[in-house]
CSV table of C-alpha atoms in Angstrom, one decimal:
chain,number,residue,atom,x,y,z
A,14,UNK,CA,-20.5,-3.7,-3.2
A,15,UNK,CA,-19.0,-0.4,-4.3
A,16,UNK,CA,-20.3,-0.5,-7.8
A,17,UNK,CA,-22.9,1.8,-9.3
A,18,UNK,CA,-24.8,2.2,-12.6
A,19,UNK,CA,-22.2,4.7,-13.7
A,20,UNK,CA,-19.1,2.7,-12.7
A,21,UNK,CA,-17.4,-0.1,-14.7
A,22,UNK,CA,-16.3,-1.8,-11.4
A,23,UNK,CA,-17.5,-3.4,-8.3
A,24,UNK,CA,-15.7,-4.2,-5.0
A,25,UNK,CA,-16.3,-7.2,-2.8
A,26,UNK,CA,-14.6,-9.2,-0.1
A,27,UNK,CA,-13.2,-12.6,-1.0
A,28,UNK,CA,-15.7,-15.3,-0.1
A,29,UNK,CA,-13.4,-18.4,0.0
A,30,UNK,CA,-10.4,-20.2,-1.4
A,31,UNK,CA,-11.5,-19.7,-5.0
A,32,UNK,CA,-11.5,-15.9,-4.7
A,33,UNK,CA,-8.2,-15.9,-2.8
A,34,UNK,CA,-6.6,-17.9,-5.5
A,35,UNK,CA,-7.9,-15.5,-8.1
A,36,UNK,CA,-6.2,-12.7,-6.2
A,37,UNK,CA,-3.0,-14.7,-5.9
A,38,UNK,CA,-3.0,-15.3,-9.7
A,39,UNK,CA,-3.4,-11.5,-10.3
A,40,UNK,CA,-0.6,-10.8,-7.8
A,41,UNK,CA,1.7,-13.3,-9.7
A,42,UNK,CA,1.0,-11.4,-12.9
A,43,UNK,CA,1.7,-8.0,-11.3
A,44,UNK,CA,4.7,-8.9,-9.1
A,45,UNK,CA,6.5,-11.9,-10.5
A,46,UNK,CA,5.3,-12.6,-14.1
A,47,UNK,CA,8.5,-14.5,-15.0
A,48,UNK,CA,8.6,-16.7,-11.9
A,49,UNK,CA,7.6,-20.4,-11.9
A,50,UNK,CA,4.1,-21.2,-10.8
A,51,UNK,CA,0.9,-19.2,-11.2
A,52,UNK,CA,0.1,-18.1,-7.6
A,53,UNK,CA,1.9,-15.4,-5.5
A,54,UNK,CA,1.1,-16.5,-2.0
A,55,UNK,CA,2.6,-16.4,1.5
A,56,UNK,CA,1.9,-17.3,5.1
A,57,UNK,CA,0.0,-14.1,5.7
A,58,UNK,CA,-2.8,-14.8,3.3
A,59,UNK,CA,-4.9,-17.0,5.7
A,60,UNK,CA,-4.7,-14.2,8.3
A,61,UNK,CA,-6.0,-11.4,6.1
A,62,UNK,CA,-9.2,-10.1,4.6
A,63,UNK,CA,-8.9,-10.0,0.8
A,64,UNK,CA,-10.7,-7.5,-1.4
A,65,UNK,CA,-11.4,-7.9,-5.1
A,66,UNK,CA,-12.1,-5.2,-7.7
A,67,UNK,CA,-14.0,-6.6,-10.7
A,68,UNK,CA,-15.4,-5.3,-14.0
A,69,UNK,CA,-19.2,-5.3,-13.6
A,70,UNK,CA,-19.8,-6.4,-17.2
A,71,UNK,CA,-17.4,-9.3,-17.4
A,72,UNK,CA,-16.5,-10.2,-13.8
A,73,UNK,CA,-12.8,-9.9,-14.8
A,74,UNK,CA,-10.6,-9.3,-11.8
A,75,UNK,CA,-8.7,-6.0,-12.3
A,76,UNK,CA,-7.4,-5.2,-8.8
A,77,UNK,CA,-7.0,-6.6,-5.3
A,78,UNK,CA,-5.4,-6.0,-1.9
A,79,UNK,CA,-5.5,-7.5,1.5
A,80,UNK,CA,-5.8,-6.2,5.1
A,81,UNK,CA,-4.4,-7.6,8.3
A,82,UNK,CA,-6.1,-6.3,11.5
A,83,UNK,CA,-4.1,-5.7,14.7
A,84,UNK,CA,-5.6,-4.8,18.0
A,85,UNK,CA,-2.8,-2.3,18.7
A,86,UNK,CA,0.9,-1.7,18.2
A,87,UNK,CA,1.6,-4.5,20.6
A,88,UNK,CA,0.9,-6.9,17.8
A,89,UNK,CA,3.0,-5.0,15.2
A,90,UNK,CA,5.6,-7.8,15.2
A,91,UNK,CA,2.9,-10.1,13.6
A,92,UNK,CA,2.7,-7.9,10.5
A,93,UNK,CA,4.2,-8.6,7.1
A,94,UNK,CA,6.2,-5.4,7.3
A,95,UNK,CA,7.9,-6.6,10.5
A,96,UNK,CA,10.0,-8.9,8.3
A,97,UNK,CA,11.8,-6.0,6.8
A,98,UNK,CA,11.7,-3.1,9.3
A,99,UNK,CA,12.4,-2.6,13.0
A,100,UNK,CA,9.0,-1.6,14.1
A,101,UNK,CA,9.7,-1.3,17.8
A,102,UNK,CA,8.8,2.4,17.9
A,103,UNK,CA,5.3,1.5,16.6
A,104,UNK,CA,4.7,-1.1,19.3
A,105,UNK,CA,3.7,1.7,21.6
A,106,UNK,CA,0.7,2.7,19.4
A,107,UNK,CA,-2.4,2.1,21.6
A,108,UNK,CA,-5.2,2.0,19.0
A,109,UNK,CA,-6.3,-0.6,16.4
A,110,UNK,CA,-4.2,-0.8,13.3
A,111,UNK,CA,-4.6,-2.3,9.9
A,112,UNK,CA,-1.9,-3.3,7.4
A,113,UNK,CA,-2.7,-2.8,3.8
A,114,UNK,CA,-0.8,-5.1,1.5
A,115,UNK,CA,-0.3,-6.8,-1.8
A,116,UNK,CA,-2.2,-4.0,-3.6
A,117,UNK,CA,-2.0,-4.5,-7.3
A,118,UNK,CA,-3.8,-3.7,-10.6
A,119,UNK,CA,-4.0,-6.0,-13.6
A,120,UNK,CA,-1.1,-5.1,-16.0
A,121,UNK,CA,-2.5,-2.8,-18.7
A,122,UNK,CA,-5.5,-1.7,-16.7
A,123,UNK,CA,-4.7,2.0,-16.1
A,124,UNK,CA,-8.1,3.3,-15.2
A,125,UNK,CA,-7.8,5.5,-12.0
A,126,UNK,CA,-11.3,4.5,-11.0
A,127,UNK,CA,-9.8,1.2,-9.9
A,128,UNK,CA,-7.7,2.9,-7.2
A,129,UNK,CA,-10.7,5.0,-6.3
A,130,UNK,CA,-12.8,1.9,-5.6
A,131,UNK,CA,-9.9,0.5,-3.5
A,132,UNK,CA,-9.8,3.6,-1.3
A,133,UNK,CA,-13.5,3.6,-1.0
A,134,UNK,CA,-13.4,0.0,0.4
A,135,UNK,CA,-10.5,0.8,2.7
A,136,UNK,CA,-12.4,3.8,4.1
A,137,UNK,CA,-15.5,1.7,4.8
A,138,UNK,CA,-13.4,-0.9,6.5
A,139,UNK,CA,-11.5,1.6,8.6
A,140,UNK,CA,-14.7,3.3,9.7
A,141,UNK,CA,-16.4,0.0,10.5
A,142,UNK,CA,-13.6,-1.4,12.5
A,143,UNK,CA,-12.3,1.7,14.3
A,144,UNK,CA,-8.8,1.5,12.9
A,145,UNK,CA,-6.6,4.4,14.1
A,146,UNK,CA,-3.5,3.8,11.9
A,147,UNK,CA,-3.2,2.3,8.5
A,148,UNK,CA,0.2,1.1,7.3
A,149,UNK,CA,2.0,-1.0,4.7
A,150,UNK,CA,4.9,-1.3,2.3
A,151,UNK,CA,4.6,1.0,-0.7
A,152,UNK,CA,6.6,-0.5,-3.6
A,153,UNK,CA,8.6,1.0,-6.5
A,154,UNK,CA,9.0,-1.4,-9.4
A,155,UNK,CA,12.5,-2.8,-9.7
A,156,UNK,CA,15.5,-2.7,-7.3
A,157,UNK,CA,17.5,0.2,-8.8
A,158,UNK,CA,16.8,3.4,-7.0
A,159,UNK,CA,18.3,5.6,-9.8
A,160,UNK,CA,15.0,6.2,-11.7
A,161,UNK,CA,13.3,7.3,-8.5
A,162,UNK,CA,15.9,9.8,-7.2
A,163,UNK,CA,13.4,12.7,-7.4
A,164,UNK,CA,10.7,10.6,-5.6
A,165,UNK,CA,13.1,9.6,-2.8
A,166,UNK,CA,14.3,13.2,-2.4
A,167,UNK,CA,10.7,14.4,-2.1
A,168,UNK,CA,10.0,11.7,0.5
A,169,UNK,CA,13.1,12.7,2.4
A,170,UNK,CA,12.3,16.4,2.4
A,171,UNK,CA,8.5,16.4,3.0
A,172,UNK,CA,7.2,13.0,4.2
A,173,UNK,CA,9.6,11.5,6.8
A,174,UNK,CA,7.9,9.6,9.6
A,175,UNK,CA,7.6,11.4,13.0
A,176,UNK,CA,10.6,10.4,15.1
A,177,UNK,CA,8.3,8.6,17.7
A,178,UNK,CA,7.0,6.2,15.0
A,179,UNK,CA,10.0,6.0,12.6
A,180,UNK,CA,10.9,2.4,11.7
A,181,UNK,CA,14.5,1.3,12.1
A,182,UNK,CA,16.6,-0.6,9.7
A,183,UNK,CA,16.3,-4.4,9.8
A,184,UNK,CA,16.6,-5.8,6.3
A,185,UNK,CA,20.1,-6.8,5.0
A,186,UNK,CA,19.9,-4.6,1.9
A,187,UNK,CA,18.5,-1.1,2.0
A,188,UNK,CA,18.8,2.2,0.3
A,189,UNK,CA,19.1,4.9,2.9
A,190,UNK,CA,17.7,7.8,0.9
A,191,UNK,CA,17.6,10.1,3.9
A,192,UNK,CA,21.4,10.0,3.8
A,193,UNK,CA,22.3,8.6,0.4
A,194,UNK,CA,21.0,11.4,-1.7
A,195,UNK,CA,23.2,14.0,-0.1
A,196,UNK,CA,21.9,17.5,-0.8
A,197,UNK,CA,20.2,16.5,-4.0
A,198,UNK,CA,17.1,18.6,-4.7
A,199,UNK,CA,14.0,17.1,-6.3
A,200,UNK,CA,11.9,18.0,-9.3
A,201,UNK,CA,8.4,17.7,-7.7
A,202,UNK,CA,6.7,17.0,-11.0
A,203,UNK,CA,9.1,14.3,-11.9
A,204,UNK,CA,8.9,12.9,-8.3
A,205,UNK,CA,5.2,12.5,-8.6
A,206,UNK,CA,5.4,11.0,-12.1
A,207,UNK,CA,7.7,8.2,-10.9
A,208,UNK,CA,6.0,7.6,-7.5
A,209,UNK,CA,3.6,4.6,-7.2
A,210,UNK,CA,-0.1,5.8,-7.2
A,211,UNK,CA,-0.8,4.0,-3.9
A,212,UNK,CA,2.0,5.9,-2.2
A,213,UNK,CA,0.8,9.2,-3.7
A,214,UNK,CA,-2.6,8.5,-2.2
A,215,UNK,CA,-1.1,7.9,1.2
A,216,UNK,CA,0.8,11.1,1.1
A,217,UNK,CA,-2.2,13.3,0.2
A,218,UNK,CA,-3.8,11.9,3.4
A,219,UNK,CA,-0.9,13.1,5.5
A,220,UNK,CA,1.0,9.8,5.3
A,221,UNK,CA,4.7,9.4,6.1
A,222,UNK,CA,7.4,7.0,5.2
A,223,UNK,CA,10.5,5.3,6.6
A,224,UNK,CA,13.9,7.0,6.0
A,225,UNK,CA,15.1,4.1,3.9
A,226,UNK,CA,13.8,1.7,1.2
A,227,UNK,CA,14.2,-2.0,1.4
A,228,UNK,CA,15.6,-3.8,-1.6
A,229,UNK,CA,13.3,-6.8,-2.0
A,230,UNK,CA,14.8,-9.1,-4.6
A,231,UNK,CA,12.0,-11.7,-4.3
A,232,UNK,CA,9.4,-9.2,-5.3
A,233,UNK,CA,11.7,-7.2,-7.6
A,234,UNK,CA,10.8,-4.0,-5.8
A,235,UNK,CA,12.1,-1.2,-3.6
A,236,UNK,CA,9.6,-0.5,-0.8
A,237,UNK,CA,9.2,2.0,1.9
A,238,UNK,CA,7.2,1.6,5.1
A,239,UNK,CA,4.2,3.9,4.9
A,240,UNK,CA,1.8,4.9,7.6
A,241,UNK,CA,-1.1,7.3,8.1
A,242,UNK,CA,-2.8,8.2,11.4
A,243,UNK,CA,-6.5,8.3,10.7
A,244,UNK,CA,-7.0,11.2,13.1
A,245,UNK,CA,-4.5,13.3,11.2
A,246,UNK,CA,-6.1,13.0,7.8
A,247,UNK,CA,-7.1,16.5,6.7
A,248,UNK,CA,-10.9,17.1,7.1
A,249,UNK,CA,-11.4,17.9,3.4
A,250,UNK,CA,-9.7,14.6,2.4
A,251,UNK,CA,-11.8,12.7,4.9
A,252,UNK,CA,-15.0,14.1,3.3
A,253,UNK,CA,-13.8,13.1,-0.1
A,254,UNK,CA,-13.0,9.6,1.0
A,255,UNK,CA,-16.3,9.1,2.7
A,256,UNK,CA,-18.1,10.5,-0.4
A,257,UNK,CA,-16.3,7.9,-2.5
A,258,UNK,CA,-17.3,5.2,0.0
A,259,UNK,CA,-20.9,6.2,0.0
A,260,UNK,CA,-20.8,7.0,3.7
């Protein structure tokens, strides 16, 4: 566990169906609170390792995410993201990969220490399994891109995927921010304020994104494909991540 005497939280892997259902209930609250039913689940859940972040004092679940392990880019078509993006360019990636997905925090729980525990667990898992690329879909709440124009302009200008890995368009409804914003400049401070915390974490590690966002009506989100090559993470950032992980 990632908990300590000074921390309010502990991290652990799900141990069975009860834990996975708890994560699915939290996902329902975070992603689809007005939908029918009390579980947000899909066909990828049985294939993934699930991680739970709990309050040490009460055992209350405050965060969760899942990881899908792939032997190489040759298995990229088996990922959740492959439903929405043409990932053919990434099929040539030779090393182990992991897809980070369904990351969410209990609504109203804004403690940044929750995200810190999540990245500590990801770091330990990546180190233990030899993952060479981490990827996933980073989501903006809602399907209207207007509130996030500064964020998308910043992604366009500074964080576009390398051409060799850049995902193509596959989903029927997308916002092509690399083209659709014209010459709009961004306000960097506003861009970071409206950017999802998970995506900001990817970017400070040297992460990159697709040149378009998928409009996902089912999840009521706009999401961008996000990747980070582990070998390209700046050394200072690696040291910080491993310090958090207790490595």
